[in-house]
Amino acid sequence: MDRIALTCPDDWHLHLRDGDVLGDLVPFTAERFARAIIMPNLNPPVTTVHQARAYRERILAAVPPGRAFEPLMTLYLTDITTPETIREAVESGIIYGVKLYPAGATTNSEAGVTDLARCHEALAAMEELGLPLQIHGEVTHGNVDIFDRETRFIEGRLVPLMGRYPRLRLVFEHITTAQAAEFVHEAPASVAATITAHHLLFNRNHLLAGGLRPHYYCLPVLKREIDRESLLEAATSGSPKFFLGTDSAPHARGDKESACGCAGCFTAPAAIELYAEAFDSVGRIDMLEGFASHFGADFYGLPRNTDSIGLERVDWNMPKHYRFGQRDIVPLRAGDRIRWRLTERERA
Ligand code: DOR
Ligand code: ZN
């Protein structure tokens, strides 16, 4: 199969930032995806419906004319998020989840949750109203090895959370380990996971062996080859619990190529193409449509898209950099060959 058509996919985990870079970033995603869940870790974070509504308008203003793209907004959970805010979010019709960043876990997580017990009322309201919690699943104690932070989160945080709120809908975001894939596989249907293209294609050797490659640095950090293989098995299994979330996380070149570089891989310019490469690498390109275009919509209770995209197995070269406001940005696989190409997006 050298050409395939897919129901137009959605990106269930995306960072678009704000300000003058929106116009440089939104077109990449709007070209490939019909909808995207927009992460709220701006500075300051998106904690109110009012802020989310204004941010949504700024994103829509950056959508190229003639493209249909819907940003699905989220709120940023803090120790002081109220049940009233949760109710207002549900009633707004523009908010599709609330993101849990454990304080200190990653980019702009300083305002995140210090102790889940402090969020009891907000979480109880989310459980009652069916609003999903999107989880950055890593513990943050300085004494926990960075490669163990996700697995420690499962037993230490996620299992107790599920015990206390059994009906709460959970998305374990950007899972990176065999243990997380197995946990989600065995969890009730209220628990799902997103998987990035970079965690399907790369392991920690790509980041660290033979030189430090900052553009491969993200959080949760790339793990072992055995983990990558487990994630690829889960993504291509046809299980509706696993779906596409790029976690494309743009940072200017100078903020990545630095003595203390930011976490985040910028994959939006070839997002669906990179997933196609990953699925094709194990002969499972036929499983891409469910993962990319059906299962996420089903989990979030949204209709599947009716338009389509085309992909063909043709090499092209990823540019070495793109514009990022007044600065520039290096995409993942800059200067390398990409093996699948987007051909068209058609309206239904
Ligand atoms: O690599 C990451 N980058 N992981 C995150 O959790 C946040 C993201 C960002 O916003 O840069
Ligand atoms: Zn993210």
Coordinates of C-alpha atoms and ligand atoms in Angstrom, one line a residue:
M1 CA 0.0 0.0 0.0
D2 CA 1.9 3.1 -1.2
R3 CA -1.1 5.4 -1.0
I4 CA -3.7 5.5 1.7
A5 CA -6.7 7.6 2.5
L6 CA -7.8 8.2 6.1
T7 CA -10.7 9.8 7.8
C8 CA -9.2 13.2 8.8
P9 CA -7.3 12.7 12.0
D10 CA -7.3 14.7 15.3
D11 CA -4.4 15.6 17.5
W12 CA -5.5 14.8 21.1
H13 CA -2.5 16.6 22.7
L14 CA -0.9 19.7 21.2
H15 CA 1.0 22.8 22.4
L16 CA 0.5 25.9 20.3
R17 CA 1.9 28.6 22.6
D18 CA 0.6 32.1 22.1
G19 CA 1.3 35.5 20.6
D20 CA 3.2 36.1 17.4
V21 CA 4.2 32.4 17.0
L22 CA 0.6 31.3 16.6
G23 CA 0.6 32.3 13.0
D24 CA 3.7 30.2 12.3
L25 CA 2.4 27.1 14.2
V26 CA -1.4 26.7 13.6
P27 CA -1.1 26.1 9.8
F28 CA 1.0 22.9 10.3
T29 CA -1.7 21.3 12.5
A30 CA -4.7 22.7 10.5
E31 CA -3.3 21.2 7.4
R32 CA -3.3 17.7 8.8
F33 CA -5.9 17.6 11.5
A34 CA -9.5 18.6 11.9
R35 CA -9.3 19.2 15.7
A36 CA -6.7 19.3 18.4
I37 CA -6.8 19.3 22.2
I38 CA -4.9 22.5 23.1
M39 CA -2.6 22.3 26.2
P40 CA -3.1 25.1 28.7
N41 CA 0.5 25.5 29.9
L42 CA 0.9 29.1 28.8
N43 CA 2.6 31.6 31.0
P44 CA 0.4 32.5 32.9
P45 CA -1.6 29.2 32.6
V46 CA -5.1 29.0 31.2
T47 CA -7.0 28.5 34.4
T48 CA -10.4 30.1 33.7
V49 CA -13.1 29.7 31.0
H50 CA -12.7 33.4 30.2
Q51 CA -9.0 32.9 29.4
A52 CA -9.7 29.7 27.4
R53 CA -12.3 31.5 25.3
A54 CA -9.9 34.4 24.5
Y55 CA -7.1 31.9 23.7
R56 CA -9.4 30.0 21.4
E57 CA -10.2 33.1 19.5
R58 CA -6.5 33.9 19.0
I59 CA -6.0 30.4 17.7
L60 CA -8.9 30.6 15.3
A61 CA -7.6 33.9 13.9
A62 CA -4.4 32.1 13.0
V63 CA -6.2 29.3 11.0
P64 CA -5.4 29.8 7.2
P65 CA -8.5 30.9 5.2
G66 CA -10.5 28.0 3.8
R67 CA -9.2 25.4 6.4
A68 CA -11.6 23.9 8.9
F69 CA -9.9 23.5 12.2
E70 CA -11.4 23.3 15.6
P71 CA -9.3 23.9 18.8
L72 CA -10.6 21.9 21.7
M73 CA -9.7 23.9 24.8
T74 CA -8.5 22.7 28.2
L75 CA -8.0 24.2 31.6
Y76 CA -5.0 23.9 33.8
L77 CA -5.7 22.3 37.1
T78 CA -4.3 24.1 40.2
D79 CA -4.6 23.5 43.9
I80 CA -7.3 26.1 44.0
T81 CA -9.5 25.1 40.9
T82 CA -13.1 25.3 42.2
P83 CA -16.0 23.0 41.3
E84 CA -17.8 26.2 40.0
T85 CA -15.0 26.6 37.4
I86 CA -15.5 22.9 36.4
R87 CA -19.3 23.5 36.0
E88 CA -18.6 26.6 34.0
A89 CA -16.2 24.7 31.8
V90 CA -18.7 22.0 31.0
E91 CA -21.4 24.6 30.3
S92 CA -19.1 26.6 28.0
G93 CA -19.2 24.0 25.3
I94 CA -15.6 24.8 24.3
I95 CA -13.7 23.0 27.0
Y96 CA -13.0 19.3 26.7
G97 CA -10.8 18.5 29.6
V98 CA -8.6 19.6 32.5
K99 CA -4.9 19.1 32.5
L100 CA -3.0 17.8 35.6
Y101 CA 0.6 19.0 35.7
P102 CA 2.3 17.8 38.9
A103 CA 4.1 21.0 40.1
G104 CA 7.6 21.0 38.7
A105 CA 7.1 18.2 36.2
T106 CA 7.8 20.1 33.0
T107 CA 7.5 23.4 31.0
N108 CA 5.3 26.0 32.8
S109 CA 4.2 23.5 35.5
E110 CA 5.2 25.8 38.4
A111 CA 1.5 26.6 39.0
G112 CA 0.5 22.9 38.8
V113 CA -0.8 20.6 41.5
T114 CA 1.3 20.2 44.7
D115 CA -1.0 17.6 46.2
L116 CA -4.0 15.9 44.6
A117 CA -5.8 15.9 47.9
R118 CA -6.1 19.7 47.4
C119 CA -8.1 19.2 44.2
H120 CA -10.7 16.9 45.7
E121 CA -13.8 19.1 45.0
A122 CA -12.7 19.9 41.5
L123 CA -12.0 16.2 40.7
A124 CA -15.3 15.1 42.3
A125 CA -17.1 17.7 40.0
M126 CA -15.3 16.4 37.0
E127 CA -16.2 12.8 37.8
E128 CA -19.9 13.8 38.3
L129 CA -20.0 15.8 35.1
G130 CA -17.9 13.5 32.9
L131 CA -15.2 16.0 32.1
P132 CA -11.9 14.1 31.4
L133 CA -8.7 14.7 33.4
Q134 CA -5.6 14.7 31.1
I135 CA -2.6 13.6 33.1
H136 CA 1.1 14.4 32.9
G137 CA 2.0 11.2 34.6
E138 CA 5.3 11.7 36.3
V139 CA 6.3 12.1 40.0
T140 CA 8.5 15.0 40.5
H141 CA 10.6 14.3 43.7
G142 CA 14.2 15.2 43.1
N143 CA 15.2 11.8 44.5
V144 CA 13.3 9.8 41.9
D145 CA 15.4 8.9 38.9
I146 CA 14.1 10.7 35.8
F147 CA 13.7 7.4 33.9
D148 CA 11.5 6.0 36.7
R149 CA 9.2 8.9 37.1
E150 CA 6.3 7.6 35.0
T151 CA 6.3 4.1 36.5
R152 CA 6.4 5.5 40.0
F153 CA 3.4 7.7 39.1
I154 CA 1.3 4.7 38.2
E155 CA 1.5 3.0 41.6
G156 CA 2.0 6.1 43.7
R157 CA -0.6 8.5 42.2
L158 CA -2.7 7.0 39.4
V159 CA -3.9 3.9 41.2
P160 CA -5.0 5.9 44.3
L161 CA -6.7 8.5 42.1
M162 CA -8.7 5.8 40.3
G163 CA -9.6 4.2 43.6
R164 CA -11.0 7.5 44.9
Y165 CA -12.8 8.6 41.7
P166 CA -13.7 5.3 39.9
R167 CA -15.9 7.0 37.3
L168 CA -13.5 9.9 36.5
R169 CA -12.5 9.7 32.8
L170 CA -8.7 9.8 32.5
V171 CA -6.3 10.2 29.6
F172 CA -2.8 9.2 30.6
E173 CA -0.9 11.6 28.3
H174 CA 2.2 10.7 26.2
I175 CA 2.9 7.4 27.8
T176 CA 6.5 6.3 27.4
T177 CA 6.9 2.9 29.1
A178 CA 5.9 -0.7 28.6
Q179 CA 4.5 -0.6 32.2
A180 CA 2.2 2.3 31.3
A181 CA 1.0 0.6 28.1
E182 CA 0.2 -2.5 30.1
F183 CA -1.5 -0.6 32.9
V184 CA -3.8 1.2 30.4
H185 CA -4.5 -2.0 28.5
E186 CA -5.8 -3.6 31.7
A187 CA -7.6 -0.5 33.1
P188 CA -11.4 0.0 32.8
A189 CA -12.8 1.7 29.7
S190 CA -12.8 5.1 31.4
V191 CA -9.0 5.2 31.1
A192 CA -7.2 5.8 27.8
A193 CA -3.7 7.0 26.7
T194 CA -2.2 9.2 24.0
I195 CA 1.1 8.2 22.4
T196 CA 3.5 10.6 20.5
A197 CA 5.1 9.8 17.2
H198 CA 8.6 10.4 18.7
H199 CA 8.0 7.8 21.4
L200 CA 7.0 5.3 18.7
L201 CA 10.1 6.0 16.6
F202 CA 12.9 6.7 19.0
N203 CA 14.5 5.5 22.2
R204 CA 17.0 7.2 24.6
N205 CA 20.0 6.2 22.5
H206 CA 18.7 8.7 19.8
L207 CA 18.9 11.4 22.5
L208 CA 22.1 10.4 24.2
A209 CA 24.3 8.0 22.3
G210 CA 27.1 9.4 20.1
G211 CA 26.4 13.0 21.2
L212 CA 23.6 14.9 23.0
R213 CA 20.8 15.8 20.6
P214 CA 18.6 18.4 22.3
H215 CA 15.8 18.3 19.7
Y216 CA 15.1 14.7 20.9
Y217 CA 14.7 15.9 24.5
C218 CA 11.2 15.9 25.8
L219 CA 9.3 15.0 28.9
P220 CA 8.6 12.3 29.8
V221 CA 12.0 11.5 28.4
L222 CA 12.6 8.8 25.8
K223 CA 13.0 5.4 27.4
R224 CA 14.5 2.0 26.3
E225 CA 14.0 0.2 23.1
I226 CA 11.8 -2.4 24.8
D227 CA 9.5 0.5 25.9
R228 CA 9.3 1.8 22.3
E229 CA 8.4 -1.6 21.1
S230 CA 5.7 -2.0 23.6
L231 CA 4.2 1.4 22.7
L232 CA 4.3 0.5 19.0
E233 CA 2.5 -2.7 19.8
A234 CA -0.2 -0.9 21.8
A235 CA -0.7 1.8 19.2
T236 CA -1.0 -0.7 16.3
S237 CA -3.0 -3.2 18.3
G238 CA -6.4 -1.8 17.3
S239 CA -7.3 -1.2 21.0
P240 CA -9.5 1.9 21.3
K241 CA -7.7 2.8 24.5
F242 CA -4.7 4.2 22.6
F243 CA -4.9 7.2 20.3
L244 CA -2.9 9.9 18.7
G245 CA -1.5 12.8 20.7
T246 CA 1.6 14.4 19.2
D247 CA 2.7 16.5 22.2
S248 CA 4.3 18.7 19.5
A249 CA 6.0 21.2 21.9
P250 CA 7.7 24.0 20.1
H251 CA 10.6 25.9 21.6
A252 CA 12.9 28.4 19.8
R253 CA 16.2 27.0 18.6
G254 CA 18.2 28.9 21.2
D255 CA 16.1 27.6 24.1
K256 CA 16.7 24.0 23.0
E257 CA 20.4 24.3 22.0
S258 CA 21.4 25.6 25.3
A259 CA 23.3 24.7 28.5
C260 CA 19.9 24.0 30.1
G261 CA 17.6 23.2 27.2
C262 CA 13.9 23.1 27.2
A263 CA 11.9 19.9 26.9
G264 CA 9.8 19.3 23.8
C265 CA 10.0 17.9 20.3
F266 CA 8.5 20.0 17.5
T267 CA 6.8 17.4 15.3
A268 CA 3.8 19.4 13.9
P269 CA 5.3 19.9 10.4
A270 CA 5.2 16.1 9.8
A271 CA 3.0 14.9 12.5
I272 CA 0.8 12.4 10.7
E273 CA 3.6 11.5 8.4
L274 CA 5.8 10.4 11.3
Y275 CA 3.0 8.2 12.7
A276 CA 2.6 6.7 9.2
E277 CA 6.4 5.9 9.2
A278 CA 6.1 4.2 12.7
F279 CA 3.1 2.1 11.7
D280 CA 4.6 1.2 8.4
S281 CA 7.8 0.1 10.1
V282 CA 5.9 -2.9 11.6
G283 CA 3.7 -3.5 8.5
R284 CA 0.6 -2.1 10.3
I285 CA -0.3 1.0 8.2
D286 CA -3.8 -0.4 8.0
M287 CA -4.2 0.2 11.8
L288 CA -3.3 3.9 11.5
E289 CA -6.9 5.1 10.9
G290 CA -8.4 3.8 14.1
F291 CA -5.6 5.2 16.2
A292 CA -5.4 8.6 14.4
S293 CA -9.0 9.3 13.4
H294 CA -11.5 7.2 15.3
F295 CA -10.6 6.2 18.9
G296 CA -9.9 9.6 20.3
A297 CA -13.2 11.0 19.1
D298 CA -15.0 8.0 20.5
F299 CA -13.3 8.4 23.9
Y300 CA -14.2 12.1 24.0
G301 CA -17.7 11.5 22.9
L302 CA -17.3 13.6 19.7
P303 CA -18.4 12.6 16.2
R304 CA -15.8 11.2 13.9
N305 CA -14.6 13.5 11.1
T306 CA -16.3 13.1 7.8
D307 CA -13.5 14.6 5.5
S308 CA -10.3 12.7 4.7
I309 CA -6.6 13.1 4.1
G310 CA -4.3 11.2 1.7
L311 CA -0.8 9.9 2.4
E312 CA 1.7 8.4 0.0
R313 CA 5.0 6.6 0.5
V314 CA 7.2 9.2 -1.1
D315 CA 10.4 10.6 0.4
W316 CA 10.8 14.3 1.2
N317 CA 13.3 16.3 3.3
M318 CA 12.3 18.0 6.5
P319 CA 13.5 21.6 6.4
K320 CA 16.4 22.5 8.7
H321 CA 14.3 25.1 10.4
Y322 CA 11.1 27.1 10.3
R323 CA 10.1 30.6 11.4
F324 CA 9.0 31.0 15.0
G325 CA 7.9 34.6 15.4
Q326 CA 11.1 36.7 15.5
R327 CA 13.2 33.6 16.1
D328 CA 13.6 30.2 14.4
I329 CA 12.7 26.7 15.4
V330 CA 14.2 23.3 14.5
P331 CA 11.7 20.5 13.8
L332 CA 12.4 16.9 14.8
R333 CA 14.2 15.1 12.0
A334 CA 15.5 18.5 10.6
G335 CA 17.3 17.9 7.3
D336 CA 16.4 14.2 7.3
R337 CA 14.3 12.1 4.9
I338 CA 10.7 11.6 5.8
R339 CA 9.2 8.6 4.2
W340 CA 5.5 9.5 3.9
R341 CA 4.0 12.6 2.5
L342 CA 0.6 14.2 2.9
T343 CA -1.1 14.5 -0.4
E344 CA -4.4 16.2 0.2
R345 CA -7.2 17.0 2.7
E346 CA -10.6 16.7 1.2
R347 CA -13.9 18.0 2.5
A348 CA -16.7 15.6 2.8
Ligands
DOR1 O1 8.5 17.8 26.4 C1 7.5 18.4 26.9 N1 7.3 19.7 26.5 N2 6.8 17.8 27.8 C2 5.8 18.5 28.4 O2 5.2 17.9 29.2 C3 5.6 19.9 28.2 C4 6.0 20.3 26.8 C5 6.1 21.8 26.6 O3 5.1 22.5 26.9 O4 7.2 22.3 26.2
ZN2 ZN 2.4 18.1 26.4

